Amino acid sequence: MVRATPFLLLLFLALGAHGLAVKKCSLTGRWVNDLGSNMTITSVNAKGVFAGSYHTAVTATSNEIQLSPLQGSMQKSPNQKGQPTFGFTVNWSFSDSITVFTGQCFVDEYGKEVLKTMWLLRSHVENIKNDWKATRVGTNVFTRLQSLE
Ligand code: BTN
C-alpha cells in the first residue's frame, strides 16, 4: 500500500492535468463546409446567442448568390462538456428561402474543431398543393478556416 501511494498520486496528478488541458470547441470564427460554403460567427454572448454571415457555394435557385445573415443559439448547460449543441437560421438575402441548421461543435481525435450539422431548407411555393416539395434536408460538416482571436 505504501509503495503504491506515489504511483497513485502521480496518476491522480496526470489525470487532473489532462482534465484541465481538454480543448473546448468554440463557435466563434470562420468556417468552411463540405460544399465550399463559408460562414462567419462573430461572437457568442453570455446567453449563448450569436450572429454572423453565410456565403453559400450553391443555391437551389437561379439567383445570384449574396452574403446572407445568420442568427443562432448555443446550449450553455454545463453538461455540454466543451462540445456544445447549437442551432442557427440563415435568412437568404437573394432568395425567398430560409435554412435552419442544428448541430454540435466537436473536438476530433486530432484536436481539430468540427461542426457536424443537419439542415432543412424551406423554399417558397405558390400554393399549399406544392407544400410537399418545399423542404430539402441534408447534412454539412464545417471545419475552422481562421480564428478571429
Ligand atoms: C436558396 O437556394 O434558396 C438559398 C441557398 C441555400 C443553400 C443551401 S443551405 C443548405 C446547404 N448548405 C450550404 O452551405 N448551402 C446549401
Short mmCIF file of N, CA and C and ligand atoms in Angstrom, two decimals:
data_model
loop_
_atom_site.label_atom_id
_atom_site.label_comp_id
_atom_site.label_asym_id
_atom_site.label_seq_id
_atom_site.Cartn_x
_atom_site.Cartn_y
_atom_site.Cartn_z
N MET A 1 0.83 -1.20 0.00
CA MET A 1 0.00 0.00 0.00
C MET A 1 0.87 1.26 0.00
N VAL A 2 1.93 1.22 0.87
CA VAL A 2 2.83 2.37 0.98
C VAL A 2 3.54 2.60 -0.34
N ARG A 3 3.95 1.46 -1.02
CA ARG A 3 4.68 1.59 -2.30
C ARG A 3 3.77 2.10 -3.41
N ALA A 4 2.49 1.79 -3.29
CA ALA A 4 1.54 2.19 -4.35
C ALA A 4 1.16 3.67 -4.25
N THR A 5 1.36 4.26 -3.10
CA THR A 5 0.88 5.64 -2.88
C THR A 5 1.48 6.66 -3.86
N PRO A 6 2.83 6.65 -4.06
CA PRO A 6 3.38 7.63 -5.02
C PRO A 6 2.83 7.43 -6.42
N PHE A 7 2.67 6.16 -6.80
CA PHE A 7 2.13 5.86 -8.14
C PHE A 7 0.71 6.42 -8.29
N LEU A 8 -0.11 6.18 -7.27
CA LEU A 8 -1.49 6.67 -7.32
C LEU A 8 -1.52 8.20 -7.34
N LEU A 9 -0.62 8.80 -6.61
CA LEU A 9 -0.53 10.27 -6.57
C LEU A 9 -0.19 10.80 -7.96
N LEU A 10 0.81 10.16 -8.62
CA LEU A 10 1.21 10.57 -9.97
C LEU A 10 0.05 10.42 -10.95
N LEU A 11 -0.65 9.28 -10.85
CA LEU A 11 -1.79 9.01 -11.74
C LEU A 11 -2.86 10.08 -11.55
N PHE A 12 -3.14 10.40 -10.30
CA PHE A 12 -4.14 11.41 -9.98
C PHE A 12 -3.75 12.76 -10.59
N LEU A 13 -2.45 13.13 -10.44
CA LEU A 13 -1.99 14.42 -10.97
C LEU A 13 -2.06 14.45 -12.49
N ALA A 14 -1.67 13.32 -13.11
CA ALA A 14 -1.69 13.24 -14.57
C ALA A 14 -3.11 13.38 -15.10
N LEU A 15 -4.03 12.68 -14.47
CA LEU A 15 -5.43 12.75 -14.91
C LEU A 15 -6.00 14.15 -14.68
N GLY A 16 -5.61 14.75 -13.58
CA GLY A 16 -6.05 16.11 -13.26
C GLY A 16 -5.56 17.09 -14.30
N ALA A 17 -4.27 17.00 -14.64
CA ALA A 17 -3.68 17.90 -15.63
C ALA A 17 -4.34 17.70 -16.98
N HIS A 18 -4.62 16.45 -17.32
CA HIS A 18 -5.28 16.15 -18.60
C HIS A 18 -6.66 16.81 -18.63
N GLY A 19 -7.37 16.67 -17.51
CA GLY A 19 -8.70 17.26 -17.41
C GLY A 19 -8.67 18.76 -17.65
N LEU A 20 -7.64 19.40 -17.14
CA LEU A 20 -7.53 20.86 -17.32
C LEU A 20 -7.21 21.22 -18.76
N ALA A 21 -6.47 20.33 -19.46
CA ALA A 21 -5.99 20.66 -20.79
C ALA A 21 -6.97 20.30 -21.90
N VAL A 22 -8.12 19.69 -21.58
CA VAL A 22 -9.05 19.26 -22.62
C VAL A 22 -9.55 20.47 -23.41
N LYS A 23 -9.34 20.41 -24.74
CA LYS A 23 -9.69 21.54 -25.60
C LYS A 23 -11.20 21.65 -25.77
N LYS A 24 -11.71 22.89 -25.71
CA LYS A 24 -13.13 23.13 -25.89
C LYS A 24 -13.39 23.58 -27.32
N CYS A 25 -14.58 23.29 -27.80
CA CYS A 25 -14.96 23.70 -29.14
C CYS A 25 -15.68 25.05 -29.06
N SER A 26 -15.18 26.01 -29.83
CA SER A 26 -15.76 27.37 -29.83
C SER A 26 -16.38 27.66 -31.19
N LEU A 27 -17.58 28.24 -31.18
CA LEU A 27 -18.27 28.52 -32.46
C LEU A 27 -17.72 29.76 -33.16
N THR A 28 -17.13 30.66 -32.40
CA THR A 28 -16.67 31.93 -32.94
C THR A 28 -15.58 31.74 -33.99
N GLY A 29 -15.71 32.44 -35.11
CA GLY A 29 -14.67 32.38 -36.13
C GLY A 29 -15.21 32.11 -37.52
N ARG A 30 -14.30 31.72 -38.40
CA ARG A 30 -14.65 31.47 -39.81
C ARG A 30 -14.60 29.98 -40.09
N TRP A 31 -15.63 29.51 -40.79
CA TRP A 31 -15.78 28.07 -41.06
C TRP A 31 -16.03 27.84 -42.54
N VAL A 32 -15.62 26.68 -43.03
CA VAL A 32 -15.93 26.26 -44.40
C VAL A 32 -16.55 24.87 -44.31
N ASN A 33 -17.55 24.61 -45.18
CA ASN A 33 -18.16 23.27 -45.12
C ASN A 33 -17.81 22.42 -46.34
N ASP A 34 -18.33 21.22 -46.39
CA ASP A 34 -18.00 20.25 -47.43
C ASP A 34 -18.51 20.66 -48.81
N LEU A 35 -19.37 21.67 -48.88
CA LEU A 35 -19.83 22.18 -50.19
C LEU A 35 -18.98 23.37 -50.64
N GLY A 36 -18.12 23.86 -49.72
CA GLY A 36 -17.31 25.05 -50.02
C GLY A 36 -17.97 26.34 -49.56
N SER A 37 -19.08 26.23 -48.82
CA SER A 37 -19.74 27.42 -48.27
C SER A 37 -18.93 27.96 -47.10
N ASN A 38 -18.94 29.30 -46.96
CA ASN A 38 -18.20 29.96 -45.88
C ASN A 38 -19.16 30.60 -44.88
N MET A 39 -18.80 30.50 -43.62
CA MET A 39 -19.66 31.05 -42.56
C MET A 39 -18.76 31.75 -41.55
N THR A 40 -19.22 32.92 -41.10
CA THR A 40 -18.50 33.63 -40.04
C THR A 40 -19.44 33.83 -38.86
N ILE A 41 -19.01 33.41 -37.69
CA ILE A 41 -19.76 33.67 -36.45
C ILE A 41 -18.93 34.69 -35.68
N THR A 42 -19.51 35.88 -35.51
CA THR A 42 -18.71 36.99 -34.98
C THR A 42 -18.48 36.87 -33.48
N SER A 43 -19.54 36.55 -32.73
CA SER A 43 -19.35 36.36 -31.29
C SER A 43 -20.54 35.60 -30.72
N VAL A 44 -20.33 34.99 -29.58
CA VAL A 44 -21.39 34.29 -28.85
C VAL A 44 -21.52 35.00 -27.51
N ASN A 45 -22.73 35.51 -27.17
CA ASN A 45 -22.85 36.26 -25.92
C ASN A 45 -23.05 35.34 -24.71
N ALA A 46 -23.19 35.94 -23.53
CA ALA A 46 -23.25 35.18 -22.27
C ALA A 46 -24.45 34.23 -22.24
N LYS A 47 -25.49 34.56 -22.99
CA LYS A 47 -26.68 33.70 -23.02
C LYS A 47 -26.58 32.63 -24.12
N GLY A 48 -25.50 32.67 -24.89
CA GLY A 48 -25.32 31.69 -25.97
C GLY A 48 -25.90 32.14 -27.30
N VAL A 49 -26.37 33.39 -27.33
CA VAL A 49 -26.96 33.90 -28.58
C VAL A 49 -25.83 34.40 -29.49
N PHE A 50 -25.92 34.06 -30.77
CA PHE A 50 -24.87 34.51 -31.69
C PHE A 50 -25.43 34.96 -33.03
N ALA A 51 -24.59 35.65 -33.78
CA ALA A 51 -24.97 36.14 -35.12
C ALA A 51 -23.75 36.05 -36.01
N GLY A 52 -24.01 36.17 -37.31
CA GLY A 52 -22.90 36.10 -38.26
C GLY A 52 -23.40 36.20 -39.68
N SER A 53 -22.57 35.72 -40.60
CA SER A 53 -22.94 35.78 -42.01
C SER A 53 -22.58 34.47 -42.70
N TYR A 54 -23.27 34.22 -43.82
CA TYR A 54 -23.12 32.93 -44.51
C TYR A 54 -23.00 33.22 -46.00
N HIS A 55 -21.97 32.66 -46.62
CA HIS A 55 -21.84 32.75 -48.08
C HIS A 55 -21.91 31.34 -48.63
N THR A 56 -23.09 30.99 -49.18
CA THR A 56 -23.27 29.64 -49.69
C THR A 56 -22.53 29.47 -51.03
N ALA A 57 -22.02 28.27 -51.26
CA ALA A 57 -21.34 27.97 -52.53
C ALA A 57 -22.34 27.50 -53.58
N VAL A 58 -23.54 27.13 -53.12
CA VAL A 58 -24.55 26.56 -54.03
C VAL A 58 -25.91 27.19 -53.73
N THR A 59 -26.82 27.09 -54.71
CA THR A 59 -28.19 27.56 -54.50
C THR A 59 -29.17 26.69 -55.29
N ALA A 60 -30.37 26.57 -54.75
CA ALA A 60 -31.43 25.83 -55.44
C ALA A 60 -32.14 26.74 -56.43
N THR A 61 -31.75 28.01 -56.48
CA THR A 61 -32.40 28.99 -57.36
C THR A 61 -31.47 29.35 -58.52
N SER A 62 -31.97 30.23 -59.41
CA SER A 62 -31.10 30.73 -60.48
C SER A 62 -30.63 32.14 -60.13
N ASN A 63 -30.84 32.54 -58.88
CA ASN A 63 -30.45 33.90 -58.46
C ASN A 63 -28.95 33.98 -58.19
N GLU A 64 -28.43 35.20 -58.23
CA GLU A 64 -27.02 35.42 -57.94
C GLU A 64 -26.82 35.34 -56.42
N ILE A 65 -25.84 34.53 -56.01
CA ILE A 65 -25.60 34.31 -54.57
C ILE A 65 -25.08 35.59 -53.91
N GLN A 66 -25.66 35.89 -52.73
CA GLN A 66 -25.20 37.04 -51.94
C GLN A 66 -24.95 36.62 -50.50
N LEU A 67 -24.08 37.36 -49.84
CA LEU A 67 -23.83 37.14 -48.41
C LEU A 67 -25.13 37.31 -47.64
N SER A 68 -25.42 36.38 -46.71
CA SER A 68 -26.71 36.38 -46.01
C SER A 68 -26.49 36.31 -44.49
N PRO A 69 -27.40 36.94 -43.73
CA PRO A 69 -27.24 36.95 -42.27
C PRO A 69 -27.68 35.63 -41.61
N LEU A 70 -27.05 35.31 -40.50
CA LEU A 70 -27.48 34.16 -39.70
C LEU A 70 -27.64 34.58 -38.25
N GLN A 71 -28.57 33.92 -37.58
CA GLN A 71 -28.80 34.14 -36.15
C GLN A 71 -28.93 32.78 -35.47
N GLY A 72 -28.30 32.64 -34.31
CA GLY A 72 -28.34 31.32 -33.69
C GLY A 72 -28.26 31.34 -32.19
N SER A 73 -28.29 30.15 -31.64
CA SER A 73 -28.29 29.97 -30.20
C SER A 73 -27.51 28.69 -29.86
N MET A 74 -26.69 28.81 -28.82
CA MET A 74 -25.86 27.67 -28.38
C MET A 74 -26.29 27.26 -26.98
N GLN A 75 -26.31 25.98 -26.71
CA GLN A 75 -26.63 25.47 -25.38
C GLN A 75 -25.52 25.85 -24.40
N LYS A 76 -25.91 26.39 -23.25
CA LYS A 76 -24.91 26.81 -22.26
C LYS A 76 -24.88 25.89 -21.05
N SER A 77 -25.63 24.79 -21.10
CA SER A 77 -25.70 23.88 -19.94
C SER A 77 -24.31 23.31 -19.64
N PRO A 78 -23.97 23.12 -18.37
CA PRO A 78 -22.64 22.59 -18.00
C PRO A 78 -22.43 21.16 -18.50
N ASN A 79 -23.50 20.45 -18.82
CA ASN A 79 -23.39 19.07 -19.32
C ASN A 79 -22.82 18.99 -20.73
N GLN A 80 -22.61 20.14 -21.36
CA GLN A 80 -22.15 20.14 -22.75
C GLN A 80 -20.67 19.75 -22.85
N LYS A 81 -19.93 19.87 -21.78
CA LYS A 81 -18.53 19.40 -21.67
C LYS A 81 -17.64 19.89 -22.81
N GLY A 82 -17.77 21.17 -23.15
CA GLY A 82 -16.89 21.76 -24.15
C GLY A 82 -17.22 21.38 -25.58
N GLN A 83 -18.31 20.65 -25.80
CA GLN A 83 -18.72 20.27 -27.16
C GLN A 83 -20.21 20.59 -27.31
N PRO A 84 -20.52 21.90 -27.40
CA PRO A 84 -21.91 22.34 -27.28
C PRO A 84 -22.78 22.07 -28.52
N THR A 85 -24.06 21.87 -28.24
CA THR A 85 -25.06 21.80 -29.30
C THR A 85 -25.51 23.21 -29.63
N PHE A 86 -26.00 23.40 -30.84
CA PHE A 86 -26.40 24.74 -31.28
C PHE A 86 -27.41 24.61 -32.44
N GLY A 87 -28.04 25.76 -32.72
CA GLY A 87 -28.89 25.86 -33.91
C GLY A 87 -28.79 27.26 -34.46
N PHE A 88 -28.95 27.40 -35.77
CA PHE A 88 -29.00 28.75 -36.34
C PHE A 88 -29.85 28.76 -37.61
N THR A 89 -30.31 29.96 -37.92
CA THR A 89 -31.15 30.18 -39.10
C THR A 89 -30.42 31.10 -40.07
N VAL A 90 -30.44 30.75 -41.34
CA VAL A 90 -29.93 31.66 -42.37
C VAL A 90 -31.14 32.18 -43.17
N ASN A 91 -31.30 33.48 -43.15
CA ASN A 91 -32.37 34.14 -43.90
C ASN A 91 -31.74 34.65 -45.20
N TRP A 92 -31.92 33.89 -46.26
CA TRP A 92 -31.18 34.16 -47.50
C TRP A 92 -31.55 35.52 -48.09
N SER A 93 -30.53 36.33 -48.39
CA SER A 93 -30.74 37.68 -48.91
C SER A 93 -31.16 37.67 -50.37
N PHE A 94 -30.89 36.58 -51.08
CA PHE A 94 -31.08 36.58 -52.53
C PHE A 94 -32.18 35.62 -52.99
N SER A 95 -32.89 35.00 -52.01
CA SER A 95 -33.98 34.11 -52.40
C SER A 95 -35.11 34.22 -51.38
N ASP A 96 -36.21 33.51 -51.63
CA ASP A 96 -37.36 33.53 -50.71
C ASP A 96 -37.25 32.45 -49.64
N SER A 97 -36.10 31.81 -49.55
CA SER A 97 -35.95 30.62 -48.71
C SER A 97 -35.36 30.93 -47.34
N ILE A 98 -35.51 29.96 -46.48
CA ILE A 98 -34.92 30.00 -45.13
C ILE A 98 -34.26 28.64 -44.89
N THR A 99 -33.09 28.63 -44.27
CA THR A 99 -32.49 27.35 -43.85
C THR A 99 -32.26 27.36 -42.33
N VAL A 100 -32.64 26.27 -41.69
CA VAL A 100 -32.29 26.09 -40.27
C VAL A 100 -31.27 24.95 -40.18
N PHE A 101 -30.24 25.23 -39.40
CA PHE A 101 -29.19 24.23 -39.13
C PHE A 101 -29.25 23.85 -37.65
N THR A 102 -28.98 22.60 -37.35
CA THR A 102 -28.80 22.18 -35.96
C THR A 102 -27.56 21.30 -35.92
N GLY A 103 -26.81 21.40 -34.83
CA GLY A 103 -25.59 20.61 -34.82
C GLY A 103 -24.88 20.60 -33.49
N GLN A 104 -23.65 20.05 -33.54
CA GLN A 104 -22.80 20.02 -32.35
C GLN A 104 -21.38 20.35 -32.75
N CYS A 105 -20.73 21.10 -31.88
CA CYS A 105 -19.33 21.53 -32.07
C CYS A 105 -18.45 20.50 -31.35
N PHE A 106 -17.67 19.74 -32.16
CA PHE A 106 -16.83 18.68 -31.59
C PHE A 106 -15.34 19.03 -31.69
N VAL A 107 -14.55 18.46 -30.79
CA VAL A 107 -13.09 18.45 -30.97
C VAL A 107 -12.75 17.02 -31.35
N ASP A 108 -12.18 16.85 -32.55
CA ASP A 108 -11.95 15.47 -33.03
C ASP A 108 -10.70 14.86 -32.39
N GLU A 109 -10.35 13.65 -32.82
CA GLU A 109 -9.23 12.92 -32.21
C GLU A 109 -7.88 13.60 -32.43
N TYR A 110 -7.80 14.53 -33.41
CA TYR A 110 -6.55 15.26 -33.67
C TYR A 110 -6.56 16.65 -33.03
N GLY A 111 -7.61 16.93 -32.24
CA GLY A 111 -7.71 18.24 -31.58
C GLY A 111 -8.29 19.30 -32.48
N LYS A 112 -8.82 18.89 -33.64
CA LYS A 112 -9.39 19.84 -34.62
C LYS A 112 -10.89 20.03 -34.35
N GLU A 113 -11.33 21.30 -34.40
CA GLU A 113 -12.75 21.57 -34.18
C GLU A 113 -13.54 21.26 -35.45
N VAL A 114 -14.71 20.66 -35.26
CA VAL A 114 -15.56 20.32 -36.41
C VAL A 114 -17.03 20.48 -36.00
N LEU A 115 -17.80 21.09 -36.89
CA LEU A 115 -19.23 21.27 -36.65
C LEU A 115 -19.99 20.25 -37.49
N LYS A 116 -20.67 19.33 -36.82
CA LYS A 116 -21.48 18.33 -37.53
C LYS A 116 -22.92 18.84 -37.50
N THR A 117 -23.49 19.08 -38.67
CA THR A 117 -24.82 19.70 -38.72
C THR A 117 -25.78 18.92 -39.63
N MET A 118 -27.06 19.18 -39.36
CA MET A 118 -28.13 18.80 -40.28
C MET A 118 -28.93 20.06 -40.57
N TRP A 119 -29.49 20.14 -41.79
CA TRP A 119 -30.24 21.35 -42.15
C TRP A 119 -31.55 21.01 -42.85
N LEU A 120 -32.47 21.97 -42.75
CA LEU A 120 -33.72 21.95 -43.51
C LEU A 120 -33.78 23.24 -44.31
N LEU A 121 -33.91 23.13 -45.61
CA LEU A 121 -34.03 24.32 -46.48
C LEU A 121 -35.48 24.40 -46.94
N ARG A 122 -36.16 25.46 -46.50
CA ARG A 122 -37.56 25.66 -46.88
C ARG A 122 -37.62 26.68 -48.01
N SER A 123 -38.12 26.24 -49.15
CA SER A 123 -38.31 27.13 -50.29
C SER A 123 -39.75 27.65 -50.28
N HIS A 124 -39.95 28.78 -50.90
CA HIS A 124 -41.30 29.33 -51.02
C HIS A 124 -42.01 28.65 -52.19
N VAL A 125 -43.26 28.24 -51.97
CA VAL A 125 -44.05 27.68 -53.07
C VAL A 125 -45.32 28.51 -53.24
N GLU A 126 -45.88 28.46 -54.43
CA GLU A 126 -47.01 29.35 -54.77
C GLU A 126 -48.30 29.00 -54.05
N ASN A 127 -48.49 27.73 -53.74
CA ASN A 127 -49.74 27.36 -53.07
C ASN A 127 -49.56 26.07 -52.27
N ILE A 128 -50.57 25.79 -51.43
CA ILE A 128 -50.48 24.68 -50.46
C ILE A 128 -50.35 23.31 -51.15
N LYS A 129 -50.82 23.24 -52.37
CA LYS A 129 -50.70 21.96 -53.10
C LYS A 129 -49.24 21.61 -53.38
N ASN A 130 -48.40 22.64 -53.39
CA ASN A 130 -46.98 22.40 -53.66
C ASN A 130 -46.13 22.26 -52.39
N ASP A 131 -46.80 22.27 -51.26
CA ASP A 131 -46.08 22.19 -49.98
C ASP A 131 -45.20 20.94 -49.89
N TRP A 132 -45.65 19.85 -50.45
CA TRP A 132 -44.94 18.57 -50.34
C TRP A 132 -43.50 18.64 -50.87
N LYS A 133 -43.25 19.57 -51.80
CA LYS A 133 -41.91 19.62 -52.42
C LYS A 133 -41.09 20.84 -51.95
N ALA A 134 -41.54 21.45 -50.85
CA ALA A 134 -40.94 22.74 -50.46
C ALA A 134 -39.72 22.61 -49.55
N THR A 135 -39.48 21.42 -48.98
CA THR A 135 -38.42 21.30 -47.97
C THR A 135 -37.37 20.27 -48.38
N ARG A 136 -36.12 20.74 -48.37
CA ARG A 136 -34.99 19.83 -48.61
C ARG A 136 -34.29 19.58 -47.27
N VAL A 137 -33.63 18.44 -47.16
CA VAL A 137 -32.90 18.10 -45.93
C VAL A 137 -31.50 17.62 -46.30
N GLY A 138 -30.56 17.91 -45.43
CA GLY A 138 -29.20 17.43 -45.70
C GLY A 138 -28.28 17.59 -44.50
N THR A 139 -27.03 17.27 -44.72
CA THR A 139 -26.02 17.42 -43.66
C THR A 139 -24.86 18.26 -44.20
N ASN A 140 -24.20 18.95 -43.31
CA ASN A 140 -22.95 19.65 -43.65
C ASN A 140 -21.95 19.48 -42.51
N VAL A 141 -20.68 19.36 -42.89
CA VAL A 141 -19.59 19.31 -41.91
C VAL A 141 -18.72 20.54 -42.13
N PHE A 142 -18.54 21.31 -41.07
CA PHE A 142 -17.75 22.55 -41.13
C PHE A 142 -16.41 22.36 -40.41
N THR A 143 -15.35 22.91 -40.98
CA THR A 143 -14.05 22.96 -40.29
C THR A 143 -13.60 24.41 -40.22
N ARG A 144 -12.76 24.70 -39.24
CA ARG A 144 -12.38 26.09 -38.99
C ARG A 144 -11.42 26.61 -40.06
N LEU A 145 -11.72 27.83 -40.56
CA LEU A 145 -10.84 28.49 -41.53
C LEU A 145 -9.75 29.27 -40.82
N GLN A 146 -10.20 30.13 -39.90
CA GLN A 146 -9.23 31.02 -39.25
C GLN A 146 -9.89 31.62 -38.02
N SER A 147 -9.21 31.61 -36.92
CA SER A 147 -9.80 32.15 -35.68
C SER A 147 -9.82 33.68 -35.74
N LEU A 148 -10.84 34.29 -35.12
CA LEU A 148 -10.92 35.76 -35.07
C LEU A 148 -10.07 36.29 -33.92
N GLU A 149 -9.66 35.39 -33.00
CA GLU A 149 -8.89 35.86 -31.83
C GLU A 149 -7.43 36.11 -32.18
C1 BTN B 1 -31.51 29.04 -51.82
O1 BTN B 1 -31.05 28.29 -52.67
O2 BTN B 1 -32.70 29.41 -51.85
C2 BTN B 1 -30.64 29.59 -50.72
C3 BTN B 1 -29.32 28.93 -50.58
C4 BTN B 1 -29.40 27.58 -49.92
C5 BTN B 1 -28.04 26.95 -49.72
C6 BTN B 1 -28.11 25.60 -49.05
S1 BTN B 1 -28.49 25.71 -47.32
C7 BTN B 1 -28.02 24.04 -47.07
C8 BTN B 1 -26.84 23.77 -47.96
N1 BTN B 1 -25.59 24.07 -47.29
C9 BTN B 1 -24.96 25.08 -47.84
O3 BTN B 1 -23.88 25.52 -47.44
N2 BTN B 1 -25.65 25.55 -48.88
C10 BTN B 1 -26.84 24.79 -49.11
#
